[in-house]
Amino acid sequence: MDQESSQLRSSTLLEETFYITSKKNTYYRVKLTEKGLSLEKESNGGTKTETIALSDIIGCRCMRSKRRNTGSCACRPTISKPQMRDVEFNDTYHGWDQLDTSAYLYIYAYTLKKARVKGAPRRERTTITLRFRSFDKYQDNLREASRWRLAIKCLINKIPIPKNLMSPSHGNLDTLLKACSSEEKKLLVLLNPKSGPGRSREIFQRRVHPILSEAEKLYEVHVTKCQNYARDFIRTRNIYQWSGILCVGGDGVVFEVINGLLERPDWKRALEELPLGIIPCGSGNGLAKSIAYAKQEPYDSNPFLISALSVVKNKYSPIDLVRIETRSQILYSFLSVGWGLIADIDIESERLRAIGGQRFTIWSIARLIGLRVYKGTVSYLPCDNKVQIPSINENKSNGTYLYETKSYNDNNGTGIIKSNHDIITHSKSYGDDLDRYCDGVKESKSYHDVLDSVTSDLGDIYLDDDNNEIVGENLSLETEVQTRTRLDSFYSATSRKSTYYSTGSASSYHSMEDSSSLTPDGEENTVNNRCVYGPSSSLPALTAQLPSGWTQIKGEFVAVHASYQSHIGEDGFIAPRAKLDDGIIWLLIIKAGITRANLLQFLLGLNAGTHLTSTGVDMIPVKAFRIEPETSTTGNMTVDGEKVDYGPLQAEVFSSMATVMSP
């Protein structure tokens, strides 16, 4: 904390001094720096400081208050609390409260709170409300608030701050407001209403839209209507009118988007310029969990929050893609390829989709009882260099897992690591009606009816003097009322009640196309007749003999699963050593002969990543592989959870080929 505070002091951009009217000898120094926001409280000679990191701040808004119930009956009962609410400064409504010339600046942050006792850490919303009222004219107060807003927005978006606009002597308010304007390009949102249990629309409205609104991320929603709708949409539209692509659904919609991008002649530019985001509304959600795991974010505490923050943080991470070739088509995969047990569970449990992720647990038991084996040949190209691979050792004394690093080198030619030990009915975002859907759900809310619940009780905001924390869920500060002259600012704090409402129709929804057309352009939706682009393959044809240097395993298998991300589902921690862009395919092989007890241990260990300690389970880092099932057998083969033709399949990895939004 001391080191961070010194860094914040070293590059102060804006600074104000404030005090709390209800307490004597207490004041605040609030500073904005390139590292974030610093709140230094001094009271009776003691000093406490809390910093809100810039990486935790997602946006800010300037607002103005206006009277509520203007023109209503004058005979209503006397109300002790002021009947005001805040609106944006550029709102077309002109019923301003003439007595309140304040400009409100709301700063939205999602800070990481440490776990209490044995609980897991989590992201919690913090709102800093700065009420500028040092001048007797609203325009003057707005100018002060806009300087802070502009500086924060520039820092968040990693662009230079116009120093000339930061000077108090700069009086051009219009220039400041134009500099604070939001980005021109909208975010493309492709929403699959049938993903998982079918709650994608509700989740987007209730859990994602408020965060996008706080960050001033405009968006355009298109709802998918059938299989491969998103794929054809991306392939045929002018996608460069959008700033990125957000997939609301399961891993299936991500699969369609990626393959749609690779079916464009300008695929390379598209992958470079359009980052991909994911809001996990499916049954598996392996990519969303893998991104959060790679960035050490507390995904399990609130998956939708962590994923929505990935969209607004302006941070991007490269990920590997894998080129898949079957007898009938070429595909690009971001997650995994499966044959055998895990693929059977994934595909056959579709009939239980309505119950969500629990379907995998139920069908795992069914497949364990009716165990199948598959005959065929698995060939792979081992990694030809040393790969740092951490091995997992269980510390049974405290229930944790320790990771050691060892080198993998394919000196013996095997390369095997043994494991001993339909249409949204609104033309714009939900407005105040949102609250009807929020009963019993703790939501992330944006904007505030800040004067609805003013109270003199400060205990719900400020913690005990013995507690080092200053900022609670909401911290409201205001300047002292001055007349004409600009003096040192002072702040007082009050308790404010947050209420979400819509920002209007800047972001939009689009109905699905007429059901008579199968694709956005009315083309016939035939997967096998698609033209696929992408990087050149280094592998021989699927029917050709493999070159020397490949390892071949022939026999009977219970499961073969190739993964390139750490998770294949929220509870499927299949490749603990995988990174988003390590250029490695982690090939899991379980041969026939494994006992049901060891297989049960494997399935139970998938959740914690301890399945590799099960006897009969091998994990191999490879660059490419080929699976050739015997023609006498039948079964399921999957690519990213999507069923493909059962038969020969080969794959190779391309490192850092795409970009994803990350927290």
XYZ file of C-alpha atoms in Angstrom:
663
model
C 0.000 0.000 0.000
C 2.814 2.438 0.869
C 4.598 1.797 -2.422
C 1.374 2.169 -4.368
C 0.544 5.399 -2.540
C 3.966 6.847 -3.320
C 3.474 6.014 -6.995
C 0.108 7.736 -6.957
C 1.630 10.856 -5.373
C 4.422 10.975 -7.934
C 2.199 11.736 -10.940
C -0.871 13.637 -9.725
C -3.037 14.911 -12.579
C -5.926 16.421 -10.611
C -6.289 17.069 -6.913
C -8.900 18.481 -4.533
C -9.145 18.863 -0.768
C -12.462 18.047 0.928
C -13.969 17.684 4.385
C -16.967 16.060 6.062
C -19.398 18.573 7.505
C -20.554 16.211 10.253
C -17.062 15.757 11.651
C -14.644 18.338 12.916
C -10.961 18.299 12.008
C -11.599 15.774 9.230
C -10.821 16.319 5.577
C -9.914 14.394 2.437
C -7.341 14.791 -0.266
C -8.642 13.205 -3.451
C -6.108 12.740 -6.248
C -6.305 11.379 -9.749
C -3.069 9.923 -11.072
C -1.963 7.643 -13.875
C -2.297 4.747 -11.399
C -5.835 5.466 -10.260
C -7.791 7.357 -7.611
C -6.350 8.082 -4.181
C -8.510 9.040 -1.197
C -6.435 10.236 1.741
C -8.394 10.907 4.924
C -6.885 13.024 7.686
C -8.673 13.208 11.004
C -7.280 14.519 14.313
C -3.714 14.055 13.142
C -4.237 10.505 11.822
C -4.035 9.565 8.153
C -5.627 6.703 6.258
C -5.365 6.156 2.516
C -7.254 3.957 0.113
C -6.443 3.682 -3.571
C -8.732 2.556 -6.350
C -6.556 1.184 -9.135
C -7.131 2.510 -12.632
C -7.554 -1.073 -13.852
C -10.610 -1.383 -11.580
C -12.326 1.756 -12.934
C -14.550 1.083 -15.940
C -16.120 4.464 -16.609
C -17.584 7.730 -15.373
C -20.562 9.963 -16.145
C -21.490 13.626 -15.672
C -25.059 14.172 -14.464
C -27.368 16.981 -13.339
C -30.335 16.916 -10.977
C -33.858 17.902 -11.887
C -37.083 17.956 -9.987
C -39.215 14.837 -9.890
C -43.002 15.216 -9.896
C -42.769 18.701 -11.383
C -46.304 20.006 -11.866
C -47.903 17.356 -9.662
C -50.610 18.098 -7.143
C -49.488 20.598 -4.523
C -51.699 18.946 -1.893
C -49.574 15.864 -1.543
C -48.197 15.030 1.952
C -45.071 16.817 2.990
C -41.949 14.870 2.067
C -38.867 15.505 4.115
C -36.410 14.173 1.527
C -35.675 16.276 -1.567
C -37.532 14.987 -4.614
C -34.723 15.107 -7.152
C -33.030 12.682 -9.485
C -29.938 12.892 -11.614
C -29.937 12.952 -15.399
C -27.208 13.307 -17.953
C -26.078 16.847 -18.590
C -27.111 16.635 -22.242
C -30.622 15.371 -21.494
C -33.339 17.084 -23.542
C -35.541 17.520 -20.494
C -35.496 21.169 -19.378
C -37.211 20.961 -15.990
C -33.975 21.621 -14.128
C -33.943 22.343 -10.460
C -32.898 25.974 -10.558
C -31.734 25.879 -6.953
C -29.233 23.082 -7.576
C -26.485 24.173 -9.955
C -24.295 21.189 -9.074
C -22.618 18.897 -11.591
C -22.380 15.280 -10.492
C -19.552 13.003 -11.583
C -20.077 9.287 -11.016
C -17.000 7.057 -11.123
C -17.723 3.331 -11.436
C -15.183 0.794 -10.189
C -15.190 -2.947 -9.513
C -12.594 -3.645 -6.872
C -11.240 -7.000 -5.769
C -12.226 -7.670 -2.177
C -10.263 -10.148 -0.129
C -12.047 -13.175 1.196
C -13.444 -13.069 4.683
C -12.419 -16.089 6.717
C -12.427 -18.968 4.168
C -14.530 -17.354 1.467
C -13.241 -16.742 -2.042
C -12.249 -13.240 -3.195
C -14.745 -11.429 -5.396
C -15.241 -8.271 -7.422
C -17.546 -5.719 -5.789
C -19.006 -2.555 -7.235
C -17.912 0.782 -5.803
C -19.379 4.114 -6.870
C -17.590 7.378 -6.147
C -19.959 10.348 -6.480
C -18.295 13.745 -6.834
C -20.675 16.673 -6.581
C -19.152 19.844 -7.970
C -20.931 22.940 -6.599
C -18.222 25.512 -5.900
C -19.679 27.952 -8.430
C -23.073 29.565 -8.617
C -23.493 28.582 -12.276
C -24.070 25.054 -13.514
C -21.813 25.536 -16.544
C -18.848 26.387 -14.294
C -19.402 23.332 -12.103
C -19.841 21.159 -15.179
C -16.517 22.377 -16.526
C -14.763 21.219 -13.342
C -16.487 17.814 -13.426
C -15.750 17.407 -17.140
C -12.013 17.860 -16.586
C -12.014 14.931 -14.192
C -14.196 12.903 -16.535
C -11.985 13.581 -19.543
C -8.816 12.655 -17.656
C -10.332 9.406 -16.367
C -11.651 8.414 -19.807
C -8.275 9.075 -21.418
C -6.487 7.000 -18.782
C -8.949 4.111 -19.152
C -8.654 4.113 -22.943
C -4.866 4.495 -22.816
C -4.779 7.661 -24.901
C -2.887 10.927 -24.164
C -4.647 13.441 -21.957
C -4.963 16.861 -23.656
C -2.977 18.898 -21.132
C -4.367 22.206 -22.385
C -7.881 21.129 -21.370
C -6.737 20.240 -17.855
C -5.821 23.841 -17.005
C -8.380 25.635 -14.747
C -7.933 28.697 -16.958
C -9.367 26.828 -19.959
C -12.927 28.046 -20.245
C -14.257 26.400 -23.401
C -16.916 24.046 -22.047
C -18.013 22.841 -25.506
C -14.473 21.678 -26.291
C -14.363 19.703 -23.054
C -17.717 18.050 -23.705
C -16.754 17.051 -27.235
C -13.470 15.596 -25.961
C -15.473 13.481 -23.472
C -17.739 12.006 -26.148
C -17.908 8.209 -26.447
C -16.306 6.098 -29.151
C -18.089 6.169 -32.487
C -18.057 2.452 -33.267
C -20.525 0.197 -31.518
C -19.922 -3.296 -30.215
C -21.576 -6.091 -32.200
C -23.521 -8.394 -29.875
C -24.601 -11.772 -31.249
C -27.077 -13.304 -28.818
C -28.157 -16.931 -28.950
C -31.490 -17.094 -27.072
C -31.376 -20.900 -26.849
C -27.926 -21.343 -25.304
C -27.864 -23.510 -22.200
C -31.091 -23.167 -20.196
C -32.268 -20.406 -22.564
C -31.731 -17.347 -20.322
C -29.336 -15.392 -22.567
C -31.663 -12.446 -23.169
C -32.526 -12.048 -19.527
C -28.887 -12.297 -18.467
C -27.775 -9.728 -21.016
C -30.478 -7.255 -19.992
C -30.035 -7.652 -16.263
C -26.366 -8.409 -15.786
C -24.426 -7.111 -18.783
C -26.217 -4.025 -20.083
C -25.737 -2.015 -16.847
C -21.974 -2.540 -16.981
C -21.764 -1.660 -20.671
C -23.778 1.458 -19.890
C -21.493 2.496 -17.039
C -18.509 2.125 -19.352
C -20.355 3.995 -22.153
C -19.984 1.031 -24.494
C -22.586 1.363 -27.217
C -23.735 -1.875 -28.764
C -25.922 -3.353 -31.457
C -27.642 -6.654 -30.680
C -28.517 -9.225 -33.334
C -30.406 -12.310 -32.168
C -29.591 -15.619 -33.834
C -32.471 -17.681 -35.145
C -30.983 -20.968 -36.286
C -27.804 -22.998 -36.428
C -24.968 -21.248 -38.313
C -26.835 -17.927 -38.291
C -23.946 -16.174 -36.507
C -21.465 -17.880 -38.831
C -23.157 -16.585 -41.967
C -23.758 -13.177 -40.434
C -20.019 -12.713 -39.760
C -19.088 -14.104 -43.169
C -21.332 -11.805 -45.202
C -21.637 -8.491 -43.338
C -19.434 -5.408 -43.186
C -18.045 -6.232 -39.773
C -15.595 -3.315 -39.680
C -18.397 -0.956 -38.685
C -18.122 -2.477 -35.206
C -15.334 -2.268 -32.635
C -15.507 -5.925 -31.567
C -17.733 -8.992 -31.433
C -19.447 -10.035 -28.204
C -20.945 -13.534 -28.150
C -23.798 -13.948 -25.663
C -24.406 -17.660 -25.326
C -22.313 -20.786 -25.044
C -19.135 -21.938 -26.751
C -21.236 -22.826 -29.811
C -21.798 -19.208 -30.837
C -18.059 -18.507 -30.441
C -17.367 -21.487 -32.701
C -19.691 -20.060 -35.350
C -18.151 -16.588 -35.148
C -14.569 -17.850 -35.457
C -15.402 -20.042 -38.435
C -17.357 -17.199 -40.013
C -14.255 -15.011 -39.737
C -12.118 -17.705 -41.374
C -14.555 -17.946 -44.284
C -13.829 -14.341 -45.241
C -11.118 -13.500 -47.806
C -9.980 -10.747 -45.399
C -9.783 -13.189 -42.486
C -6.378 -11.973 -41.334
C -7.481 -8.350 -41.005
C -10.725 -9.415 -39.343
C -8.920 -11.458 -36.685
C -6.473 -8.613 -36.036
C -9.003 -5.780 -35.798
C -11.983 -7.410 -34.102
C -11.405 -8.827 -30.602
C -13.843 -11.484 -29.425
C -15.755 -11.405 -26.147
C -17.957 -14.009 -24.495
C -20.800 -13.778 -21.969
C -21.179 -17.355 -20.653
C -24.828 -18.350 -20.984
C -24.304 -21.931 -22.162
C -23.924 -25.239 -20.384
C -20.145 -25.550 -20.695
C -18.624 -22.055 -21.006
C -15.080 -23.359 -21.300
C -13.585 -20.313 -23.036
C -14.947 -17.786 -20.531
C -13.636 -19.841 -17.625
C -10.228 -20.324 -19.321
C -9.807 -16.575 -19.891
C -10.666 -15.773 -16.277
C -8.372 -18.538 -15.020
C -5.479 -17.269 -17.138
C -5.946 -13.753 -15.699
C -6.501 -15.017 -12.137
C -9.963 -13.482 -11.870
C -12.581 -14.875 -9.402
C -14.864 -16.272 -12.094
C -16.829 -18.658 -9.890
C -18.065 -15.900 -7.559
C -19.827 -14.068 -10.408
C -19.228 -15.392 -13.954
C -21.360 -12.756 -15.674
C -19.669 -9.876 -13.882
C -16.137 -11.073 -14.647
C -17.020 -11.706 -18.289
C -18.763 -8.335 -18.667
C -15.741 -6.582 -17.164
C -13.611 -8.284 -19.805
C -15.650 -6.452 -22.437
C -15.193 -2.966 -20.965
C -11.616 -3.090 -19.655
C -9.978 -2.461 -23.078
C -7.566 -5.334 -22.462
C -6.880 -8.037 -25.025
C -5.086 -11.371 -25.027
C -4.005 -13.564 -27.955
C -5.299 -17.133 -28.126
C -4.383 -20.169 -30.192
C -6.623 -21.577 -32.889
C -6.449 -25.124 -34.230
C -7.122 -26.056 -37.851
C -9.287 -29.185 -38.078
C -9.580 -31.293 -41.209
C -12.166 -34.037 -41.648
C -13.199 -35.965 -44.750
C -15.916 -33.414 -45.577
C -14.814 -30.023 -44.206
C -12.155 -27.771 -42.707
C -12.902 -26.093 -39.380
C -11.122 -23.844 -36.924
C -11.329 -24.662 -33.250
C -10.596 -22.603 -30.123
C -11.295 -25.121 -27.356
C -11.027 -28.877 -27.897
C -11.521 -31.995 -30.025
C -13.103 -35.058 -28.494
C -13.520 -38.751 -29.306
C -14.937 -41.305 -26.911
C -16.156 -40.836 -23.359
C -16.080 -37.029 -23.000
C -17.513 -36.477 -26.484
C -20.306 -38.977 -25.748
C -21.197 -37.136 -22.542
C -21.221 -33.792 -24.329
C -23.416 -34.827 -27.259
C -25.748 -37.344 -25.644
C -26.560 -35.074 -22.691
C -28.107 -32.508 -25.076
C -31.515 -33.954 -24.232
C -30.994 -32.600 -20.689
C -29.997 -29.078 -21.839
C -32.799 -27.463 -19.829
C -31.061 -28.245 -16.525
C -27.823 -26.475 -17.488
C -24.370 -27.718 -16.541
C -25.740 -30.474 -14.299
C -26.502 -32.437 -17.455
C -22.816 -33.406 -17.739
C -22.727 -34.864 -14.223
C -25.835 -36.968 -14.776
C -24.682 -38.312 -18.131
C -21.183 -39.039 -16.802
C -22.748 -41.537 -14.410
C -24.743 -43.118 -17.236
C -21.665 -43.512 -19.459
C -19.590 -44.839 -16.573
C -22.134 -47.596 -16.043
C -22.422 -48.401 -19.765
C -18.716 -47.965 -20.567
C -17.727 -48.087 -24.250
C -14.417 -48.632 -25.980
C -13.387 -47.458 -29.451
C -10.918 -49.086 -31.807
C -8.638 -46.992 -33.937
C -5.283 -45.262 -34.284
C -4.076 -42.051 -32.647
C -1.000 -40.367 -34.122
C 0.655 -37.159 -32.924
C 3.607 -34.870 -33.530
C 5.297 -34.300 -30.160
C 6.564 -30.877 -29.185
C 10.111 -30.701 -30.555
C 11.408 -28.341 -27.899
C 11.528 -28.264 -24.166
C 8.234 -27.231 -22.626
C 8.003 -26.126 -19.021
C 5.313 -28.311 -17.514
C 4.202 -27.936 -13.897
C 3.286 -31.194 -12.234
C 0.533 -31.287 -9.652
C 1.211 -32.627 -6.189
C -1.553 -32.737 -3.631
C -0.838 -31.321 -0.206
C -3.283 -33.369 1.813
C -2.580 -31.534 5.029
C -4.304 -28.338 3.938
C -6.295 -29.464 0.910
C -4.356 -27.346 -1.569
C -2.352 -28.283 -4.639
C 1.267 -27.370 -5.183
C 2.653 -26.872 -8.671
C 6.218 -27.855 -9.511
C 7.927 -27.136 -12.811
C 9.722 -29.804 -14.795
C 10.962 -29.976 -18.361
C 9.406 -32.086 -21.044
C 11.676 -33.378 -23.777
C 10.702 -36.042 -26.244
C 13.973 -37.977 -26.117
C 12.327 -41.369 -26.177
C 10.013 -40.656 -29.069
C 6.855 -41.203 -27.087
C 6.425 -37.878 -25.404
C 3.970 -39.325 -22.912
C 3.746 -37.755 -19.484
C 2.839 -40.497 -17.070
C 0.625 -39.573 -14.150
C 1.631 -41.858 -11.361
C 1.238 -40.186 -8.112
C -36.817 -15.340 -31.439
C -37.188 -11.768 -31.202
C -36.456 -9.442 -28.312
C -39.645 -7.505 -27.771
C -37.948 -4.178 -27.075
C -36.553 -1.894 -29.749
C -34.125 -0.514 -27.199
C -32.681 -1.420 -23.815
C -35.013 -2.127 -20.936
C -35.805 1.055 -19.059
C -37.227 1.374 -15.580
C -39.113 -1.881 -16.221
C -35.818 -3.676 -15.568
C -36.581 -3.683 -11.858
C -39.550 -6.007 -12.465
C -37.109 -8.751 -13.424
C -34.663 -8.229 -10.586
C -36.518 -9.548 -7.558
C -34.159 -11.472 -5.372
C -31.160 -10.923 -7.630
C -28.277 -8.682 -6.654
C -27.490 -6.727 -9.783
C -24.860 -4.334 -10.946
C -26.776 -1.081 -11.245
C -25.872 2.108 -13.039
C -26.751 5.735 -12.393
C -28.390 7.038 -9.301
C -31.421 8.763 -7.913
C -28.888 10.347 -5.626
C -31.217 12.667 -3.774
C -34.012 10.188 -3.153
C -32.543 8.741 0.004
C -30.365 11.416 1.537
C -29.708 10.676 5.168
C -27.522 12.069 7.867
C -26.460 8.598 8.940
C -22.899 8.193 7.653
C -22.249 4.857 9.280
C -23.338 2.869 6.254
C -20.597 4.455 4.151
C -17.688 5.048 6.478
C -16.338 2.155 8.434
C -14.996 2.263 11.928
C -11.922 4.379 12.563
C -10.129 1.170 13.469
C -10.845 -0.256 10.038
C -8.428 0.582 7.249
C -11.138 0.574 4.606
C -12.610 3.934 3.667
C -14.686 3.291 0.599
C -17.788 1.141 0.893
C -20.302 0.311 -1.795
C -21.011 4.006 -2.384
C -18.935 7.039 -1.448
C -20.491 10.464 -2.064
C -18.468 13.646 -1.796
C -19.416 17.231 -2.533
C -17.834 20.653 -2.673
C -18.902 23.396 -0.318
C -21.312 25.942 -1.738
C -19.415 29.048 -2.798
C -20.490 32.224 -4.516
C -18.758 33.643 -7.536
C -15.191 32.779 -6.568
C -13.370 29.470 -6.935
C -11.906 28.478 -3.583
C -10.534 25.237 -2.159
C -13.186 22.533 -2.414
C -14.633 20.668 0.552
C -16.660 17.489 0.470
C -19.332 16.037 2.702
C -20.644 12.495 2.420
C -24.199 11.212 2.411
C -25.755 7.830 1.877
C -27.098 7.432 -1.656
C -29.447 4.781 -3.012
C -28.661 3.455 -6.480
C -31.407 2.966 -9.008
C -30.815 1.796 -12.543
C -32.540 3.327 -15.516
C -32.010 3.202 -19.265
C -29.766 5.640 -21.078
C -32.065 5.695 -24.094
C -31.772 4.186 -27.542
C -28.099 4.801 -28.356
C -27.607 1.049 -28.169
C -30.030 -0.972 -30.254
C -31.622 -4.353 -30.762
C -32.415 -5.902 -34.103
C -35.104 -8.461 -34.761
C -34.241 -11.670 -36.527
C -34.556 -11.862 -40.283
C -37.617 -13.297 -41.985
C -37.758 -17.011 -41.288
C -37.957 -17.790 -45.015
C -34.266 -16.947 -45.446
C -31.769 -19.326 -43.962
C -28.844 -16.902 -43.852
C -28.511 -13.106 -43.557
C -28.286 -12.866 -47.342
C -30.814 -15.556 -48.108
C -28.202 -18.064 -49.198
C -28.592 -21.784 -48.737
C -26.983 -22.866 -45.488
C -24.787 -25.736 -46.629
C -21.787 -26.219 -44.388
C -19.957 -28.576 -46.701
C -19.943 -26.119 -49.607
C -18.189 -23.322 -47.761
C -14.924 -21.728 -48.867
C -12.502 -21.724 -45.948
C -9.451 -19.465 -45.832
C -6.749 -19.193 -43.201
C -3.034 -19.986 -42.903
C -1.430 -22.713 -44.977
C -1.382 -26.176 -43.483
C 1.907 -27.983 -42.906
C 0.259 -31.403 -42.607
C -0.048 -34.016 -45.356
C -3.479 -34.791 -46.749
C -5.776 -36.672 -44.422
C -5.509 -39.792 -46.605
C -1.725 -39.566 -46.992
C 0.890 -41.329 -44.899
C 2.295 -39.392 -41.985
C 5.977 -38.352 -42.065
C 8.633 -39.658 -39.721
C 8.788 -38.054 -36.302
C 5.158 -38.823 -35.535
C 4.225 -41.232 -32.749
C 1.476 -43.759 -33.419
C -0.722 -45.613 -30.922
C -3.043 -48.331 -32.210
C -5.589 -50.194 -30.139
C -8.724 -49.599 -28.083
C -9.482 -46.339 -26.329
C -11.989 -45.142 -23.770
C -11.356 -41.450 -24.492
C -9.115 -39.206 -26.552
C -9.486 -35.490 -25.950
C -7.311 -32.697 -27.324
C -7.508 -29.389 -25.455
C -5.766 -26.059 -25.997
C -7.393 -24.099 -23.172
C -7.296 -24.922 -19.491
C -11.043 -25.604 -19.218
C -13.517 -27.361 -21.483
C -16.330 -26.293 -19.159
C -16.826 -24.377 -15.940
C -16.218 -27.631 -14.040
C -13.884 -29.197 -16.592
C -10.336 -28.240 -15.588
C -8.900 -30.622 -18.153
C -5.507 -29.036 -18.958
C -4.103 -27.290 -15.863
C -0.864 -26.441 -17.697
C -2.452 -24.862 -20.760
C -2.066 -21.169 -21.532
C -4.183 -19.083 -23.866
C -1.400 -18.817 -26.439
C 1.266 -21.414 -25.620
C 1.095 -23.009 -29.089
C 0.484 -26.458 -27.566
C -2.294 -29.010 -27.949
C -2.690 -31.027 -24.754
C -3.646 -34.528 -25.878
C -5.402 -36.633 -23.232
C -5.425 -40.394 -23.887
C -7.245 -43.038 -21.833
C -6.730 -46.549 -23.192
C -9.095 -49.473 -22.755
C -8.371 -51.535 -19.665
C -8.717 -48.710 -17.148
C -10.828 -49.793 -14.195
C -14.122 -48.117 -13.448
C -12.715 -47.034 -10.087
C -9.831 -45.197 -11.781
C -12.196 -43.768 -14.368
C -14.464 -42.491 -11.589
C -11.430 -40.923 -9.935
C -10.635 -39.268 -13.261
C -14.131 -37.827 -13.664
C -14.260 -36.594 -10.070
C -10.844 -34.976 -10.437
C -11.794 -32.965 -13.546
C -13.302 -30.232 -11.406
C -10.076 -29.526 -9.504
C -7.570 -30.541 -12.162
C -6.362 -33.585 -10.198
C -7.559 -36.103 -12.797
C -4.017 -36.466 -14.175
C -3.025 -38.378 -11.043
C -5.389 -41.210 -12.005
C -3.756 -44.443 -13.165
C -4.179 -45.071 -16.879
C -4.491 -41.390 -17.827
C -1.815 -39.807 -20.042
C -1.471 -36.145 -21.051
C 0.838 -35.376 -23.999
C 1.867 -31.923 -25.288
C 1.781 -32.021 -29.108
C 1.795 -29.711 -32.111
C -0.521 -31.811 -34.294
C -2.452 -35.073 -34.143
C -4.582 -37.437 -36.204
C -7.428 -39.698 -35.083
C -8.456 -42.616 -37.319
C -11.363 -44.651 -35.915
C -11.885 -48.124 -37.352
C -14.763 -48.263 -39.796
C -16.406 -51.050 -37.822
C -17.036 -48.718 -34.876
C -19.486 -45.841 -34.461
C -19.527 -43.022 -31.966
C -19.313 -39.277 -31.445
C -16.590 -36.850 -32.440
C -16.773 -33.221 -31.369
C -15.025 -29.946 -32.168
C -15.625 -27.283 -29.503
C -18.643 -29.269 -28.353
C -20.155 -29.381 -31.843
C -20.714 -32.808 -33.392
C -18.786 -33.508 -36.612
C -18.764 -36.471 -38.994
C -17.467 -39.629 -37.388
C -14.282 -40.635 -39.160
C -10.651 -39.635 -39.720
C -9.688 -36.224 -38.336
C -6.409 -34.338 -38.065
C -5.480 -31.052 -36.428
C -2.597 -28.589 -36.063
C -2.185 -25.557 -33.825
C -1.579 -21.959 -34.905
C -0.323 -19.861 -32.013
C -1.797 -16.431 -31.140
C -4.042 -16.404 -34.187
C -7.054 -14.627 -32.642
C -7.626 -12.027 -29.916
C -10.063 -12.139 -27.004
C -11.256 -9.500 -24.573
C -9.816 -10.168 -21.127
C -10.249 -8.737 -17.620
